[in-house]
CSV table of C-alpha atoms in Angstrom, one decimal:
chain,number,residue,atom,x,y,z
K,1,UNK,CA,0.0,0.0,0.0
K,2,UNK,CA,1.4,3.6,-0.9
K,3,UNK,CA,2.0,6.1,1.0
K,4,UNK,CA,-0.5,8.7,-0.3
K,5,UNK,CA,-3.2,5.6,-0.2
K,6,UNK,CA,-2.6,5.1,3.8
K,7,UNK,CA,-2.6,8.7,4.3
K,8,UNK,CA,-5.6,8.7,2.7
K,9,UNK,CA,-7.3,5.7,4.4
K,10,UNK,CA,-6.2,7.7,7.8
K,11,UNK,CA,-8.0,10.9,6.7
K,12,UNK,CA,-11.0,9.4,6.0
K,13,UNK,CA,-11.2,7.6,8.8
K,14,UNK,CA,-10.0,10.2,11.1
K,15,UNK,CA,-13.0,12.8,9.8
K,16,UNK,CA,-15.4,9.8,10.1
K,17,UNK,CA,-14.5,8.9,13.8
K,18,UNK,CA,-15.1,13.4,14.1
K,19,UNK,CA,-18.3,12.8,12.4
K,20,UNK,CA,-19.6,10.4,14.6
K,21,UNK,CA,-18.9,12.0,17.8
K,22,UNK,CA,-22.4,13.7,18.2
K,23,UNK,CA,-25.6,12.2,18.5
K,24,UNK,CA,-26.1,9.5,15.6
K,25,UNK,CA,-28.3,10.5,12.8
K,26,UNK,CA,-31.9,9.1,13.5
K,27,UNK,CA,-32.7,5.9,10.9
K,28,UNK,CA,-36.4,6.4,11.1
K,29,UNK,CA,-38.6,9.5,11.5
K,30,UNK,CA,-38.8,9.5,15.8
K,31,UNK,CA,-38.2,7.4,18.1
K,32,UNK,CA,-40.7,7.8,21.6
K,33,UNK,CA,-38.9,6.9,24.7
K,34,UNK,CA,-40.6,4.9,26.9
K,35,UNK,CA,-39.4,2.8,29.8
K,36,UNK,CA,-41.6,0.2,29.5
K,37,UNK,CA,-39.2,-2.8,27.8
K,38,UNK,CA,-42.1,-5.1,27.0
K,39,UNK,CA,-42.5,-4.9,22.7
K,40,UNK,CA,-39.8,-1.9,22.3
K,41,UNK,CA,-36.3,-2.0,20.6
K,42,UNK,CA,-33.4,-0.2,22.4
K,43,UNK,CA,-32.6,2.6,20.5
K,44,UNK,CA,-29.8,5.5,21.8
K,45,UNK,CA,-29.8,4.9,25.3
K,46,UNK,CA,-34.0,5.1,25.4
K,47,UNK,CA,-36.4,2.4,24.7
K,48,UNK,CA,-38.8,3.5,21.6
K,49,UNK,CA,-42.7,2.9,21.7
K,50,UNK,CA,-44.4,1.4,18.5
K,51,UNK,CA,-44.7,4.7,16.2
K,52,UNK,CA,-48.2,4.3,15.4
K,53,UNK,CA,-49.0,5.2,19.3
K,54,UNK,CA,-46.9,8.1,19.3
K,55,UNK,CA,-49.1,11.0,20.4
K,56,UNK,CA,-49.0,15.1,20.9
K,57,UNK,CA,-47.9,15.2,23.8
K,58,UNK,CA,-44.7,12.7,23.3
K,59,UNK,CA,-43.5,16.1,20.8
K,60,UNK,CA,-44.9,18.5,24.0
K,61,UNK,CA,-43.3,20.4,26.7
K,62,UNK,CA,-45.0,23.3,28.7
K,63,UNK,CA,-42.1,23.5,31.7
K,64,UNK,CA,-40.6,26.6,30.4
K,65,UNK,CA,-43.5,28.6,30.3
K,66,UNK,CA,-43.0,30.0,33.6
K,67,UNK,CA,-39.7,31.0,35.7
K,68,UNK,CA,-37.6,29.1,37.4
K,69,UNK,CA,-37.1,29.5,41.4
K,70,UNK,CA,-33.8,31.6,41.8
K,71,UNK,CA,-34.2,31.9,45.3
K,72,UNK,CA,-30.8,29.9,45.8
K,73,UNK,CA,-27.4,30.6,46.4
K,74,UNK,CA,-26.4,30.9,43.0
K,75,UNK,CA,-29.1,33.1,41.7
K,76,UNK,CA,-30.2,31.3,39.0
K,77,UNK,CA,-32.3,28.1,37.9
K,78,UNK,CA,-32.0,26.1,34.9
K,79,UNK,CA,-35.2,24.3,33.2
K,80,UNK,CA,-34.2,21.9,31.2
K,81,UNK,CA,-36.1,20.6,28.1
K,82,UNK,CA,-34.6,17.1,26.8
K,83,UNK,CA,-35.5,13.9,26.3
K,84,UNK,CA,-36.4,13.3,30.0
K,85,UNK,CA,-39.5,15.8,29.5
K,86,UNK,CA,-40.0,15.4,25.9
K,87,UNK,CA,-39.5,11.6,24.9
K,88,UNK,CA,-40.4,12.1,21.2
K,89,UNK,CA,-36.7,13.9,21.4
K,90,UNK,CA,-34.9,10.6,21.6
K,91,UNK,CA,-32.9,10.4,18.4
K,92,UNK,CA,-33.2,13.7,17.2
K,93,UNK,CA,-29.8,15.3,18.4
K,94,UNK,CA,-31.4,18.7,19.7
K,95,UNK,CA,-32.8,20.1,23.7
K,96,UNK,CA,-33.4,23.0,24.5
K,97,UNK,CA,-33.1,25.0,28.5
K,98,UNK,CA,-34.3,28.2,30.0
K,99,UNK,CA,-32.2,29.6,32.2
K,100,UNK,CA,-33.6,32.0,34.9
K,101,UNK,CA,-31.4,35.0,36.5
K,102,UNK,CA,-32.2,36.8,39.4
K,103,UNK,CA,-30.4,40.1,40.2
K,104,UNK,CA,-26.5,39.1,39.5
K,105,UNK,CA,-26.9,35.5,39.6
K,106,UNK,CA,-24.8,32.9,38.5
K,107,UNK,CA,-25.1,29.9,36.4
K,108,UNK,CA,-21.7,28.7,37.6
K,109,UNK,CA,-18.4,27.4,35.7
K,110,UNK,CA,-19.7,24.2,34.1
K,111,UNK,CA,-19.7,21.8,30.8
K,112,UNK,CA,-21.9,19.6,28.7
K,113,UNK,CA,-19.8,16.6,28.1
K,114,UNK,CA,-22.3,16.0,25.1
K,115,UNK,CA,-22.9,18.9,23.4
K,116,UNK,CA,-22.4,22.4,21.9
K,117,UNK,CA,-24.9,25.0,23.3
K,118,UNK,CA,-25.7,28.6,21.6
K,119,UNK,CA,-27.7,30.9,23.9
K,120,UNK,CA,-29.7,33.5,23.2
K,121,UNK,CA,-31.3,36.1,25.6
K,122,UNK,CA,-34.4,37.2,26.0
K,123,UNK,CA,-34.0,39.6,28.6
K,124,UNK,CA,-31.4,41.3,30.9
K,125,UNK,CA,-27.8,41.5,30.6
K,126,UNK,CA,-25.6,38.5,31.0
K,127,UNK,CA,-21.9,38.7,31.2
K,128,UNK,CA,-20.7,35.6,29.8
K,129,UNK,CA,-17.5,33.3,28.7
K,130,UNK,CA,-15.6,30.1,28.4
K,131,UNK,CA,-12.1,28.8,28.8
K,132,UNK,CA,-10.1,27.0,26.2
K,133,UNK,CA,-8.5,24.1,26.3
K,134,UNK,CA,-4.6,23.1,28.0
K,135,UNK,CA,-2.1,24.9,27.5
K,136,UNK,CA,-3.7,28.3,26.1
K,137,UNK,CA,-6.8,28.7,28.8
K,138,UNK,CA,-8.0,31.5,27.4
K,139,UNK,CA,-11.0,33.3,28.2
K,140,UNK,CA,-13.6,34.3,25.7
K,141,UNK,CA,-16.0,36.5,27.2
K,142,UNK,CA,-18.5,38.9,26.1
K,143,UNK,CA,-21.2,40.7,27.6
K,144,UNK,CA,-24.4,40.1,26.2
K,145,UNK,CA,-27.7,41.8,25.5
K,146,UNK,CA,-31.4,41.3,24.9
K,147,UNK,CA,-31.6,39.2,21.5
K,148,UNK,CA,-28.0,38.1,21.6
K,149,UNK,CA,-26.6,35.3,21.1
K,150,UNK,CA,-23.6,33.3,22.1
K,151,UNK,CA,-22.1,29.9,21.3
K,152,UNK,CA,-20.2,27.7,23.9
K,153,UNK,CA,-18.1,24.6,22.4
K,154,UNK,CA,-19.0,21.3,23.7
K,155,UNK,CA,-17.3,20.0,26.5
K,156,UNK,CA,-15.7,23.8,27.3
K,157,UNK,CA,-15.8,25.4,30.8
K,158,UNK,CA,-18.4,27.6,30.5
K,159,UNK,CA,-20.5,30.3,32.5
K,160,UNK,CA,-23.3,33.3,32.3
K,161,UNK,CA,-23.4,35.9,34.9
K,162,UNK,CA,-26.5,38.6,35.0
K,163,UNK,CA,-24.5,41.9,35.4
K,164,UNK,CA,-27.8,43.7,35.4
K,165,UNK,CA,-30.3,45.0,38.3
K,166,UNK,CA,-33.0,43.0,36.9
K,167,UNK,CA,-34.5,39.4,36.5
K,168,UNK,CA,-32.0,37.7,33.2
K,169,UNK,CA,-33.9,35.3,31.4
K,170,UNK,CA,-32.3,33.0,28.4
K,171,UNK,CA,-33.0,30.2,26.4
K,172,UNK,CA,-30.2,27.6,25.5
K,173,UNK,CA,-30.0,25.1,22.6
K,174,UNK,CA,-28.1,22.4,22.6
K,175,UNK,CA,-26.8,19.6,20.3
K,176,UNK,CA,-27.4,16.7,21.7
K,177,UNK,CA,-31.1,14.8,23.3
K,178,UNK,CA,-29.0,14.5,26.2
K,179,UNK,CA,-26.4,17.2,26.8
K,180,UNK,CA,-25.2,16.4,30.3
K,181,UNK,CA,-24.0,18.5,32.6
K,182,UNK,CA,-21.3,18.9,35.1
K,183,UNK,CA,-21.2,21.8,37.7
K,184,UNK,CA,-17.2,22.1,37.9
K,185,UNK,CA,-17.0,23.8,41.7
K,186,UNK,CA,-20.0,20.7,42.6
K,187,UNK,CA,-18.0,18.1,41.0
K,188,UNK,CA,-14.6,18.5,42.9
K,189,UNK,CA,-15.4,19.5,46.3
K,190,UNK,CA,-19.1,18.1,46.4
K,191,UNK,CA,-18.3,14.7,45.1
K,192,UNK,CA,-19.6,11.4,47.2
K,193,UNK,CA,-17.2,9.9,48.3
K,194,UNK,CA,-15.3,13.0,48.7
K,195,UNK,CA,-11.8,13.5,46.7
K,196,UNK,CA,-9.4,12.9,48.8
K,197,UNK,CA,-7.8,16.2,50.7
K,198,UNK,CA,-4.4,15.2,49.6
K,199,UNK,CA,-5.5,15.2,45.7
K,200,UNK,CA,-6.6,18.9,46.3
K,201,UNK,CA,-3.9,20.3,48.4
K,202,UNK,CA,-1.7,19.8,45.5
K,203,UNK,CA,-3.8,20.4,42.9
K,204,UNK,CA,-4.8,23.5,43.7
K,205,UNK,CA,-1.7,24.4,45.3
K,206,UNK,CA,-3.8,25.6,48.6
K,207,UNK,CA,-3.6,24.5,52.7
K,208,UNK,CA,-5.6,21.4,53.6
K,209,UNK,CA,-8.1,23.8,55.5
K,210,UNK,CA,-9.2,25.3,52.5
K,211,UNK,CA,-10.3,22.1,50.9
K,212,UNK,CA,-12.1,20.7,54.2
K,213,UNK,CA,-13.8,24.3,53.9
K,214,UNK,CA,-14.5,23.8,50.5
K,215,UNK,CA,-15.5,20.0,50.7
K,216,UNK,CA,-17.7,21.1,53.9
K,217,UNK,CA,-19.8,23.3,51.8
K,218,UNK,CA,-23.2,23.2,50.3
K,219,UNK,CA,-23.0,23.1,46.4
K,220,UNK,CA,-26.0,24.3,44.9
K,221,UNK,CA,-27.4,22.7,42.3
K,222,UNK,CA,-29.2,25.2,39.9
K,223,UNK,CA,-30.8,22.6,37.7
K,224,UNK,CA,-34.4,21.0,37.3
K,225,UNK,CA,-34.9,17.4,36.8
């Protein structure tokens, strides 16, 4: 085999293994979850009911019709809109989330293992960013207004801030059924069992007291389920 053939064969499979690294493409026209596993074929992590009973309200979602309880110590309450609250999702790559603000709250440094997410806002003024990747971690921020929009790479640090005196409101799309999340500050020092003290202390480069402070904490959780 040549040269130029290999490097070839290893492009094309290299863009294919890129191109598969989202949701797969759907191979019929939905898929209902359901977690009944009595007549269903496992499909994409969620059983799929028989087509012909699909109905309305498998496609339906009201929850972000009204906003979400910031009274927290964050400031701020995601609603989320994927396949656990709309099962005719399953397949079809997309979600969407509300995000409510109250008066300079945070929805903390966090990632979506799973997918990209572009917000838009619908009201307020959000201060927002995210982080790049080892060695560079740069910060690209931007502060945002009423009926901008923003676009956070999958599986980036990430973060919105309401800089403004009033309620925030903003509505996040995401590419995947599924996105995931992980709350960075809830992950390391609110993990069960806890990391150990020694881990921290030298990754963070602080005194043990800090990270039993830390550990000892309350993380918030700003997310609906």
């Amino acid at each position: 085999m040549g040269a130029k053939t290999f490097a070839y064969i290893v492009l094309l499979a290299t863009a294919f293994s890129v191109a598969s690294a989202s949701d797969p493409s759907p191979l019929q026209d939905f898929c209902v979850a359901v977690n009944d596993t009595k007549d269903t074929v496992f499909v994409n992590g969620k059983f799929c009911k028989d087509p012909k009973l699909a109905t309305p309200n498998d496609f339906f979602f009201s929850g972000l019709r009204l906003p979400g309880n910031t009274s927290n110590k964050l400031g701020s309450m995601v609603t989320p809109a994927n396949v656990a609250q709309i099962p005719g999702l399953n397949t079809l790559g997309v979600s969407l989330a509300r995000v409510d603000f109250s008066p300079y709250g945070l929805n903390p440094p966090h990632i979506h293992p799973r997918a990209t997410e572009i917000l838009t806002v619908l009201e307020g003024t959000l201060y927002v960013g995210f982080v790049t990747s080892n060695p560079e971690n740069r910060l690209i921020c931007k502060v945002l207004y009423k009926g901008d929009v923003f676009v956070f790479p999958q599986g980036l640090i990430h973060f919105q801030l309401n800089v403004g005196t009033t309620n925030a409101v903003a509505i996040a799309s995401l590419g995947s059924q599924n996105p995931g999340v992980i709350t960075i500050a809830n992950a390391v020092f609110g993990s069960k069992p806890a990391i150990s003290v020694d881990v921290l202390t030298k990754a963070f480069q602080v005194d043990k007291n800090v990270i039993n402070y830390l550990q000892s904490q309350f993380w918030t959780d700003n997310h609906t389920y």
